[in-house]
Short mmCIF file of C-alpha atoms in Angstrom, two decimals:
data_model
loop_
_atom_site.label_atom_id
_atom_site.label_comp_id
_atom_site.label_asym_id
_atom_site.label_seq_id
_atom_site.Cartn_x
_atom_site.Cartn_y
_atom_site.Cartn_z
CA MET A 1 0.00 0.00 0.00
CA GLY A 2 2.93 2.31 0.68
CA ALA A 3 3.95 1.96 -2.97
CA VAL A 4 0.37 2.61 -4.12
CA LEU A 5 0.20 5.81 -2.06
CA ARG A 6 3.52 7.01 -3.49
CA ALA A 7 2.34 6.26 -7.04
CA LEU A 8 -0.96 7.99 -6.39
CA ASN A 9 0.91 11.00 -5.03
CA ALA A 10 2.98 11.18 -8.21
CA SER A 11 -0.22 11.56 -10.24
CA PHE A 12 -2.03 13.75 -7.69
CA PRO A 13 0.61 15.67 -5.69
CA GLY A 14 -0.32 16.05 -2.04
CA ILE A 15 -2.90 13.26 -1.88
CA ARG A 16 -0.69 10.99 0.26
CA ASP A 17 -0.66 13.66 2.99
CA ARG A 18 -4.45 13.54 3.04
CA VAL A 19 -4.53 9.78 3.69
CA VAL A 20 -1.62 9.40 6.12
CA ASP A 21 0.20 11.90 8.36
CA GLU A 22 3.94 12.60 8.21
CA ALA A 23 4.60 9.74 10.66
CA GLY A 24 2.88 7.33 8.21
CA ARG A 25 -0.24 6.83 10.32
CA ARG A 26 -3.63 6.66 8.66
CA ARG A 27 -5.65 9.78 9.44
CA PRO A 28 -8.29 8.93 12.05
CA TYR A 29 -11.30 9.69 9.87
CA VAL A 30 -10.01 8.16 6.64
CA ASN A 31 -10.77 4.51 5.93
CA VAL A 32 -9.06 2.35 3.33
CA PHE A 33 -10.63 -0.81 1.94
CA VAL A 34 -9.00 -3.56 -0.14
CA ASN A 35 -11.57 -5.54 -2.08
CA GLU A 36 -14.18 -4.00 0.23
CA GLU A 37 -12.38 -5.24 3.39
CA ILE A 38 -11.27 -2.46 5.73
CA VAL A 39 -7.53 -2.20 6.45
CA MET A 40 -7.13 -2.10 10.23
CA GLY A 41 -3.34 -2.38 10.67
CA SER A 42 -0.49 -0.22 9.41
CA LEU A 43 -1.58 1.24 6.13
CA PRO A 44 1.81 1.57 4.38
CA GLU A 45 2.58 -2.06 5.26
CA ALA A 46 -0.73 -3.52 4.01
CA LYS A 47 -0.15 -6.10 1.24
CA LEU A 48 -1.74 -5.83 -2.18
CA LYS A 49 -1.74 -8.08 -5.20
CA ALA A 50 -2.39 -7.36 -8.86
CA GLY A 51 -6.05 -6.74 -9.57
CA ASP A 52 -7.01 -5.69 -6.05
CA THR A 53 -9.49 -2.80 -5.75
CA VAL A 54 -8.67 -0.06 -3.24
CA HIS A 55 -11.23 2.40 -1.89
CA ILE A 56 -10.15 5.48 0.13
CA LEU A 57 -13.17 6.99 1.90
CA PRO A 58 -13.79 9.47 4.71
CA SER A 59 -15.76 8.26 7.73
CA VAL A 60 -19.34 9.31 8.25
CA ALA A 61 -18.53 11.75 11.05
CA GLY A 62 -18.62 15.41 11.91
CA GLY A 63 -20.51 18.11 13.73
CA MET B 1 -8.81 42.75 -5.70
CA PRO B 2 -12.43 42.09 -6.61
CA ARG B 3 -14.53 45.24 -6.97
CA THR B 4 -16.65 44.12 -4.02
CA ILE B 5 -13.85 44.94 -1.53
CA LYS B 6 -12.64 48.48 -2.15
CA LYS B 7 -9.00 49.44 -1.78
CA GLY B 8 -8.47 51.15 1.55
CA SER B 9 -11.42 49.40 3.18
CA VAL B 10 -11.04 47.94 6.63
CA VAL B 11 -11.40 44.16 6.30
CA VAL B 12 -12.26 42.01 9.30
CA ALA B 13 -11.51 38.35 8.60
CA VAL B 14 -13.70 36.07 10.71
CA GLY B 15 -12.93 32.37 11.10
CA THR B 16 -15.88 30.31 12.30
CA LYS B 17 -16.82 26.73 12.98
CA LYS B 18 -18.36 26.63 9.50
CA GLY B 19 -16.21 28.67 7.15
CA GLY B 20 -14.59 32.08 6.98
CA PHE B 21 -16.06 35.51 6.20
CA LEU B 22 -14.65 38.91 5.21
CA PHE B 23 -16.50 41.90 6.64
CA HIS B 24 -15.42 45.09 4.88
CA SER B 25 -16.22 48.78 5.11
CA SER B 26 -14.76 51.99 3.75
CA ASP B 27 -16.07 54.11 6.63
CA ARG B 28 -16.53 51.53 9.43
CA ARG B 29 -20.19 52.57 9.62
CA LYS B 30 -21.73 50.55 6.83
CA TRP B 31 -20.39 47.02 6.49
CA SER B 32 -20.69 44.38 3.78
CA VAL B 33 -19.76 40.73 3.98
CA ALA B 34 -18.10 38.39 1.50
CA GLY B 35 -18.10 34.64 1.93
CA PRO B 36 -18.29 32.07 3.25
CA PHE B 37 -14.85 30.82 2.24
CA MET B 38 -13.49 27.35 3.10
CA VAL B 39 -17.17 26.44 3.19
CA GLY B 40 -18.23 24.09 5.98
CA ASN B 41 -14.72 23.95 7.45
CA LEU B 42 -13.56 24.76 10.95
CA VAL B 43 -11.49 27.89 10.37
CA TYR B 44 -9.22 28.28 13.39
CA HIS B 45 -7.62 31.46 12.06
CA MET B 46 -8.08 33.69 9.03
CA ILE B 47 -6.09 36.79 8.13
CA LEU B 48 -5.82 39.31 5.33
CA ASP B 49 -2.08 39.80 4.97
CA PRO B 50 -1.52 43.44 5.98
CA ARG B 51 1.61 43.64 3.82
CA ASP B 52 -0.25 43.51 0.51
CA GLY B 53 -3.88 43.82 1.62
CA ARG B 54 -4.83 41.21 -0.97
CA THR B 55 -3.72 37.75 0.15
CA VAL B 56 -5.96 35.90 2.58
CA TYR B 57 -4.69 32.93 4.59
CA GLY B 58 -6.80 30.45 6.49
CA ALA B 59 -5.86 27.71 8.98
CA SER B 60 -8.34 24.92 8.49
CA PRO B 61 -8.58 21.18 8.06
CA VAL B 62 -9.39 19.98 4.57
CA TRP B 63 -13.12 19.30 4.30
CA SER B 64 -13.74 19.95 7.97
CA GLU B 65 -11.57 17.22 9.49
CA PRO B 66 -10.98 13.88 7.73
CA TRP B 67 -8.20 14.87 5.35
CA GLY B 68 -5.90 16.61 7.81
CA PRO B 69 -4.74 20.19 8.37
CA ALA B 70 -3.97 22.75 5.69
CA VAL B 71 -3.12 26.38 5.16
CA TYR B 72 -5.55 27.89 2.68
CA ARG B 73 -4.60 30.84 0.50
CA GLY B 74 -6.45 33.06 -1.96
CA ARG B 75 -7.02 36.62 -3.09
CA ALA B 76 -9.45 38.54 -0.93
CA GLY B 77 -12.99 37.81 -1.99
CA GLU B 78 -12.05 34.86 -4.20
CA THR B 79 -11.99 31.10 -3.65
CA MET B 80 -9.33 29.90 -1.23
CA LYS B 81 -7.43 26.66 -1.79
CA PRO B 82 -4.96 24.63 0.29
CA THR B 83 -1.33 25.56 -0.36
CA GLU B 84 0.97 23.01 -1.96
CA THR B 85 2.00 21.49 1.40
CA ALA B 86 1.02 21.88 5.03
CA PRO B 87 3.56 22.24 7.86
CA LYS B 88 5.06 18.86 8.76
CA PHE B 89 7.41 17.54 11.43
CA LYS B 90 10.70 16.05 10.26
CA GLU B 91 10.77 12.41 9.23
CA GLY B 92 11.37 10.01 12.10
CA SER B 93 10.14 12.38 14.82
CA ASP B 94 6.93 10.34 15.34
CA LEU B 95 5.09 13.67 15.66
CA ALA B 96 2.35 14.66 13.23
CA VAL B 97 0.57 17.99 12.82
CA THR B 98 -3.12 17.64 13.70
CA ARG B 99 -4.30 21.28 13.62
CA ILE B 100 -3.04 24.68 12.56
CA TRP B 101 -4.01 27.30 15.12
CA HIS B 102 -2.41 30.53 14.00
CA ILE B 103 -0.91 32.17 10.92
CA GLU B 104 1.36 35.16 11.45
CA PRO B 105 2.67 37.41 8.68
CA GLY B 106 6.45 37.71 8.57
CA PRO B 107 8.45 40.95 8.41
CA ALA B 108 7.46 43.77 6.07
CA ASP B 109 10.58 43.27 3.96
CA ALA B 110 9.89 39.54 3.46
CA PRO B 111 6.37 39.63 2.00
CA GLU B 112 6.29 35.92 1.15
CA THR B 113 7.19 34.81 4.69
CA ILE B 114 4.51 33.52 7.03
CA TYR B 115 4.66 31.60 10.30
CA ALA B 116 2.30 28.86 11.44
CA GLY B 117 1.66 27.80 15.02
CA VAL B 118 0.31 24.25 15.19
CA GLU B 119 -0.88 21.38 17.39
CA PRO B 120 0.91 19.46 18.77
CA ALA B 121 2.80 22.59 19.72
CA ALA B 122 5.32 23.62 17.11
CA LEU B 123 6.33 26.58 14.97
CA PHE B 124 6.94 26.51 11.22
CA ARG B 125 7.99 29.15 8.70
CA SER B 126 7.27 29.39 5.02
CA ASP B 127 9.20 31.74 2.73
CA ASP B 128 6.99 31.09 -0.29
CA ARG B 129 3.49 31.94 1.01
CA GLY B 130 2.79 28.46 2.34
CA GLY B 131 4.20 26.41 -0.53
CA THR B 132 6.94 24.78 1.58
CA TRP B 133 7.70 24.92 5.31
CA GLN B 134 10.72 24.93 7.60
CA ASP B 135 10.68 23.32 11.00
CA PHE B 136 12.05 25.32 13.99
CA GLU B 137 13.92 22.34 15.38
CA ALA B 138 15.36 24.04 18.48
CA LEU B 139 11.84 24.80 19.66
CA ASN B 140 9.87 21.91 18.18
CA TYR B 141 12.18 19.28 19.70
CA HIS B 142 13.05 21.31 22.80
CA PRO B 143 14.56 19.23 25.64
CA THR B 144 11.47 19.91 27.80
CA ARG B 145 9.08 18.69 25.09
CA LYS B 146 8.68 15.17 26.51
CA GLU B 147 7.06 16.71 29.59
CA TRP B 148 4.71 19.11 27.75
CA GLN B 149 1.08 18.33 28.55
CA PRO B 150 -1.95 19.59 26.61
CA GLY B 151 -4.48 21.99 28.07
CA ASN B 152 -8.21 21.68 27.51
CA GLY B 153 -7.86 23.12 23.99
CA GLY B 154 -5.00 20.79 23.08
CA LEU B 155 -1.24 21.23 23.01
CA CYS B 156 -1.39 24.26 20.76
CA LEU B 157 1.10 26.93 19.77
CA HIS B 158 -1.27 29.84 19.27
CA SER B 159 0.72 33.08 19.65
CA VAL B 160 3.56 34.15 17.37
CA LEU B 161 5.13 37.58 17.86
CA VAL B 162 7.65 38.73 15.25
CA ASP B 163 9.49 41.85 16.39
CA PRO B 164 9.00 44.55 13.75
CA ARG B 165 12.35 46.09 14.78
CA ASN B 166 14.26 42.83 14.41
CA PRO B 167 12.65 39.80 12.75
CA LYS B 168 15.15 37.48 14.45
CA HIS B 169 13.43 38.32 17.72
CA LEU B 170 10.51 35.91 18.14
CA VAL B 171 8.21 35.22 21.09
CA ILE B 172 5.69 32.38 21.06
CA GLY B 173 3.02 31.08 23.43
CA ILE B 174 1.92 27.49 24.01
CA SER B 175 -1.09 26.55 26.13
CA ALA B 176 -0.15 24.78 29.36
CA VAL B 177 3.56 25.09 28.46
CA GLY B 178 4.26 28.83 28.47
CA ALA B 179 6.13 31.49 26.54
CA PHE B 180 9.45 31.00 24.76
CA GLU B 181 11.69 33.65 23.22
CA SER B 182 14.41 33.59 20.59
CA ARG B 183 16.70 36.48 19.72
CA ASN B 184 18.58 34.65 16.95
CA GLY B 185 15.88 33.77 14.45
CA GLY B 186 14.84 30.58 16.21
CA ARG B 187 18.25 28.88 16.55
CA SER B 188 17.83 28.81 20.33
CA TRP B 189 14.97 29.54 22.73
CA THR B 190 14.60 30.51 26.37
CA THR B 191 11.58 29.97 28.60
CA GLU B 192 10.01 33.34 29.48
CA ASN B 193 7.57 32.69 32.30
CA GLN B 194 9.16 34.28 35.34
CA GLY B 195 6.47 35.83 37.53
CA VAL B 196 3.59 34.06 35.76
CA ARG B 197 1.41 31.89 37.99
CA ALA B 198 0.45 28.30 37.27
CA GLY B 199 -2.30 27.93 39.87
CA PHE B 200 -3.01 24.36 38.76
CA MET B 201 0.55 23.14 39.50
CA PRO B 202 2.11 22.10 42.85
CA ASN B 203 4.85 24.70 42.21
CA LYS B 204 2.91 27.87 41.43
CA TYR B 205 5.86 29.55 39.69
CA PRO B 206 7.64 26.87 37.62
CA GLU B 207 10.15 27.66 34.87
CA TRP B 208 7.56 26.48 32.33
CA GLY B 209 4.12 24.85 32.41
CA GLN B 210 2.12 28.10 32.60
CA CYS B 211 -1.04 28.26 30.53
CA VAL B 212 -0.55 31.30 28.31
CA HIS B 213 -3.74 32.08 26.39
CA LYS B 214 -2.58 34.96 24.16
CA LEU B 215 0.37 37.33 23.70
CA ALA B 216 0.44 40.79 22.10
CA TRP B 217 3.19 43.38 21.57
CA ASP B 218 2.76 46.61 23.52
CA ALA B 219 2.79 49.53 21.06
CA SER B 220 5.66 51.02 23.07
CA GLY B 221 7.86 49.52 20.34
CA ASP B 222 10.54 48.55 22.83
CA GLY B 223 9.75 44.85 23.09
CA SER B 224 7.20 45.10 25.90
CA ILE B 225 4.47 42.45 25.79
CA PHE B 226 0.97 41.92 27.18
CA GLN B 227 -0.18 38.44 28.14
CA GLN B 228 -3.60 36.98 28.95
CA ASN B 229 -3.08 33.77 30.87
CA HIS B 230 -5.32 31.08 32.34
CA CYS B 231 -4.16 32.48 35.69
CA GLY B 232 -4.13 36.24 35.32
CA THR B 233 -3.17 39.10 33.04
CA TYR B 234 0.47 40.17 32.74
CA HIS B 235 2.83 42.75 31.25
CA ARG B 236 6.53 42.30 30.55
CA GLY B 237 8.87 45.23 30.16
CA PRO B 238 11.27 46.02 27.33
CA ASP B 239 14.28 44.17 28.64
CA GLY B 240 12.61 40.81 29.12
CA GLY B 241 12.97 39.12 32.46
CA GLY B 242 9.99 38.79 34.74
CA TRP B 243 6.35 39.47 34.04
CA THR B 244 4.28 41.74 36.27
CA GLU B 245 0.81 40.49 37.12
CA VAL B 246 -1.77 43.19 36.31
CA THR B 247 -4.98 41.29 37.07
CA LYS B 248 -6.02 43.68 39.86
CA GLY B 249 -9.01 45.72 38.73
CA LEU B 250 -10.38 43.01 36.43
CA PRO B 251 -13.41 40.90 37.41
CA SER B 252 -11.51 37.63 37.07
CA GLU B 253 -8.08 36.22 36.31
CA PHE B 254 -9.42 34.14 33.40
CA GLY B 255 -9.91 35.12 29.79
CA PHE B 256 -8.63 34.22 26.34
CA PRO B 257 -7.90 37.12 23.98
CA ILE B 258 -5.76 40.17 24.52
CA ALA B 259 -5.45 42.84 21.85
CA ALA B 260 -2.96 45.69 22.14
CA HIS B 261 -3.48 49.17 20.73
CA PRO B 262 -1.34 49.48 17.59
CA HIS B 263 -0.23 53.10 18.18
CA THR B 264 -0.68 54.07 21.85
CA LYS B 265 1.79 52.51 24.24
CA HIS B 266 0.74 50.54 27.31
CA THR B 267 -2.83 50.23 25.99
CA ALA B 268 -4.68 46.93 25.59
CA PHE B 269 -8.10 45.29 25.64
CA VAL B 270 -9.18 42.08 27.40
CA ALA B 271 -12.46 40.18 27.79
CA PRO B 272 -12.44 38.39 31.16
CA LEU B 273 -14.74 35.40 31.69
CA VAL B 274 -16.02 34.00 35.00
CA GLY B 275 -13.26 31.39 35.18
CA ALA B 276 -11.90 28.12 33.86
CA GLU B 277 -14.91 26.27 35.22
CA ASN B 278 -17.46 28.65 33.66
CA ARG B 279 -16.26 30.29 30.45
CA VAL B 280 -18.92 32.99 30.08
CA PHE B 281 -19.00 36.72 30.79
CA PRO B 282 -19.47 37.57 34.48
CA LYS B 283 -23.09 38.20 35.49
CA GLY B 284 -24.23 37.56 31.93
CA GLN B 285 -22.94 40.95 30.77
CA MET B 286 -20.59 41.00 27.81
CA ALA B 287 -17.80 43.48 28.54
CA VAL B 288 -14.43 44.56 27.20
CA TRP B 289 -11.90 46.04 29.62
CA LYS B 290 -9.25 48.54 28.60
CA THR B 291 -6.01 49.69 30.15
CA THR B 292 -3.98 52.71 29.11
CA ASN B 293 -1.23 52.28 31.69
CA ARG B 294 0.08 48.72 31.06
CA GLY B 295 -2.49 47.18 33.36
CA ARG B 296 -2.13 49.35 36.46
CA SER B 297 -5.83 50.09 36.12
CA TRP B 298 -8.69 48.88 33.93
CA ARG B 299 -11.94 50.39 32.71
CA ARG B 300 -15.02 48.39 31.74
CA SER B 301 -16.93 49.03 28.51
CA THR B 302 -20.41 47.61 27.91
CA LYS B 303 -22.15 50.29 25.82
CA GLY B 304 -23.75 48.42 22.92
CA LEU B 305 -22.76 44.97 24.19
CA PRO B 306 -25.46 42.48 25.25
CA GLY B 307 -26.46 41.71 28.82
CA PRO B 308 -27.64 40.89 31.33
CA GLY B 309 -28.58 37.42 30.17
CA ALA B 310 -25.70 37.11 27.72
CA TYR B 311 -24.08 33.84 28.74
CA MET B 312 -21.49 33.39 26.04
CA GLY B 313 -17.72 33.56 25.77
CA VAL B 314 -14.91 34.65 23.49
CA LEU B 315 -12.11 32.39 22.28
CA ARG B 316 -8.40 33.19 22.17
CA GLU B 317 -8.32 34.59 18.62
CA GLY B 318 -11.68 36.29 19.13
CA MET B 319 -10.60 39.92 19.54
CA THR B 320 -8.46 42.23 17.43
CA VAL B 321 -7.80 45.86 16.52
CA ASP B 322 -7.43 47.69 13.23
CA ALA B 323 -4.76 50.32 12.56
CA ASN B 324 -7.05 53.34 12.00
CA ASP B 325 -7.24 56.49 14.06
CA PRO B 326 -9.24 56.21 16.24
CA VAL B 327 -8.57 52.53 16.46
CA GLY B 328 -11.33 50.03 15.74
CA VAL B 329 -11.74 47.05 18.04
CA TYR B 330 -13.54 43.86 16.96
CA ILE B 331 -14.76 40.97 19.08
CA GLY B 332 -16.53 37.77 18.04
CA THR B 333 -18.37 35.41 20.36
CA ASN B 334 -18.60 31.65 20.53
CA THR B 335 -22.34 32.07 19.88
CA GLY B 336 -21.80 33.81 16.53
CA GLN B 337 -22.12 37.55 17.16
CA LEU B 338 -19.54 40.00 15.81
CA PHE B 339 -19.21 43.44 17.47
CA ALA B 340 -17.18 46.46 16.42
CA SER B 341 -16.09 49.63 18.16
CA ARG B 342 -14.78 52.56 16.11
CA ASP B 343 -13.97 54.69 19.15
CA GLU B 344 -11.24 52.63 20.79
CA GLY B 345 -13.58 50.45 22.80
CA GLU B 346 -15.84 53.16 24.24
CA SER B 347 -18.98 51.90 22.50
CA TRP B 348 -19.96 48.92 20.37
CA LYS B 349 -22.23 47.98 17.50
CA MET B 350 -23.19 44.49 16.41
CA LEU B 351 -22.03 43.80 12.85
CA ALA B 352 -23.49 40.31 12.55
CA ASP B 353 -25.65 37.87 14.44
CA PHE B 354 -26.33 34.21 13.67
CA LEU B 355 -22.86 33.42 12.38
CA PRO B 356 -21.50 30.00 13.31
CA PRO B 357 -19.43 30.05 16.54
CA ILE B 358 -16.56 32.50 15.96
CA LEU B 359 -13.05 31.11 16.36
CA SER B 360 -10.98 34.06 15.14
CA VAL B 361 -11.18 37.74 14.24
CA SER B 362 -8.41 39.78 12.60
CA ALA B 363 -8.36 43.18 10.87
CA SER B 364 -6.34 44.65 7.99
CA VAL B 365 -6.71 47.21 5.23
CA ALA B 366 -7.48 46.10 1.68
CA GLY B 367 -4.72 46.91 -0.81
#
């Protein structure tokens, strides 16, 4: 996933900072799904294989 | 500059819980409003850069909260967008910026320089209007940092004073940590809390740990500073050293904003609240208190302000002054009312009601 975020950032500069903070932690209100399964552990270390579908979505939260 | 905001107008930038607004007036009698900008976002701080009177900066998370903090930039009256990057701690520090609390313009001769005070407490500088940021390592990784504890509002660096006589002279304030000063452009910092009470600590006068709420230069132009603290109001003289408590004459020791007169020395405005346990105006009467003698005495002003029955408060960025003569004073409440005085705080008029809760108010002149 770390490589995916870097590649995404190359196409859309700044987008990586919106998903993870500078320490590499997923932002608290951003969820990432791989094949519709939520990633709970370290985001940069999550494993992907060819053909996987990744969704990056904000939580339903606010006030 | 869009035609809607005339050159020479006073512009009051108002950051709220749901976007930012620009109130503007050429005579300070009849006001118009532009906005909202950063629509729907928490806007912790919003300023019109006084150096060009055209560039507006906002401190706000992207899309309210989920996507992290950003500095927004735009021309006054036009759409504001996040700058290329937000302030960030250095790699490997394990720290991450969660909020941006304050944006401070740099020196007059460096018009692209701005400072950002953030949470967790740290100071950053950009020399390209927010495109890239430098980390003040001597402050941000200060040896005392491991013992810094957040206050109720978070571990926020909210006050940044850049000495107009010498831009290498910086003073900053951090809630529940205190004031720090650098005289070498941020290469080294000293704690500057002597004489300031920390009533919530076993040692009431520690070297650091005081809960500074806001700092403001005294117009004396000699480096004197006013401070509103969680535990009292203070003034520090031109040579640094200890602070003198000047709370006597005020209805409480607790308040958030302090705004200093831009031209008349030893003159400042505060808005005391009942106390830490009840952050509303005493007796339900909104009031601004003014000193003209560096806090030796205070005078209360309520003419045109609501009460009794006005149980609201004002947050730390919620009061400011313009640079006109006579000076205008502006105060925004956490219940969404904006008030203005164009006679140096003697009387007040409501400019807006029913805004979202107001987080910040700052004034400049449109260029």
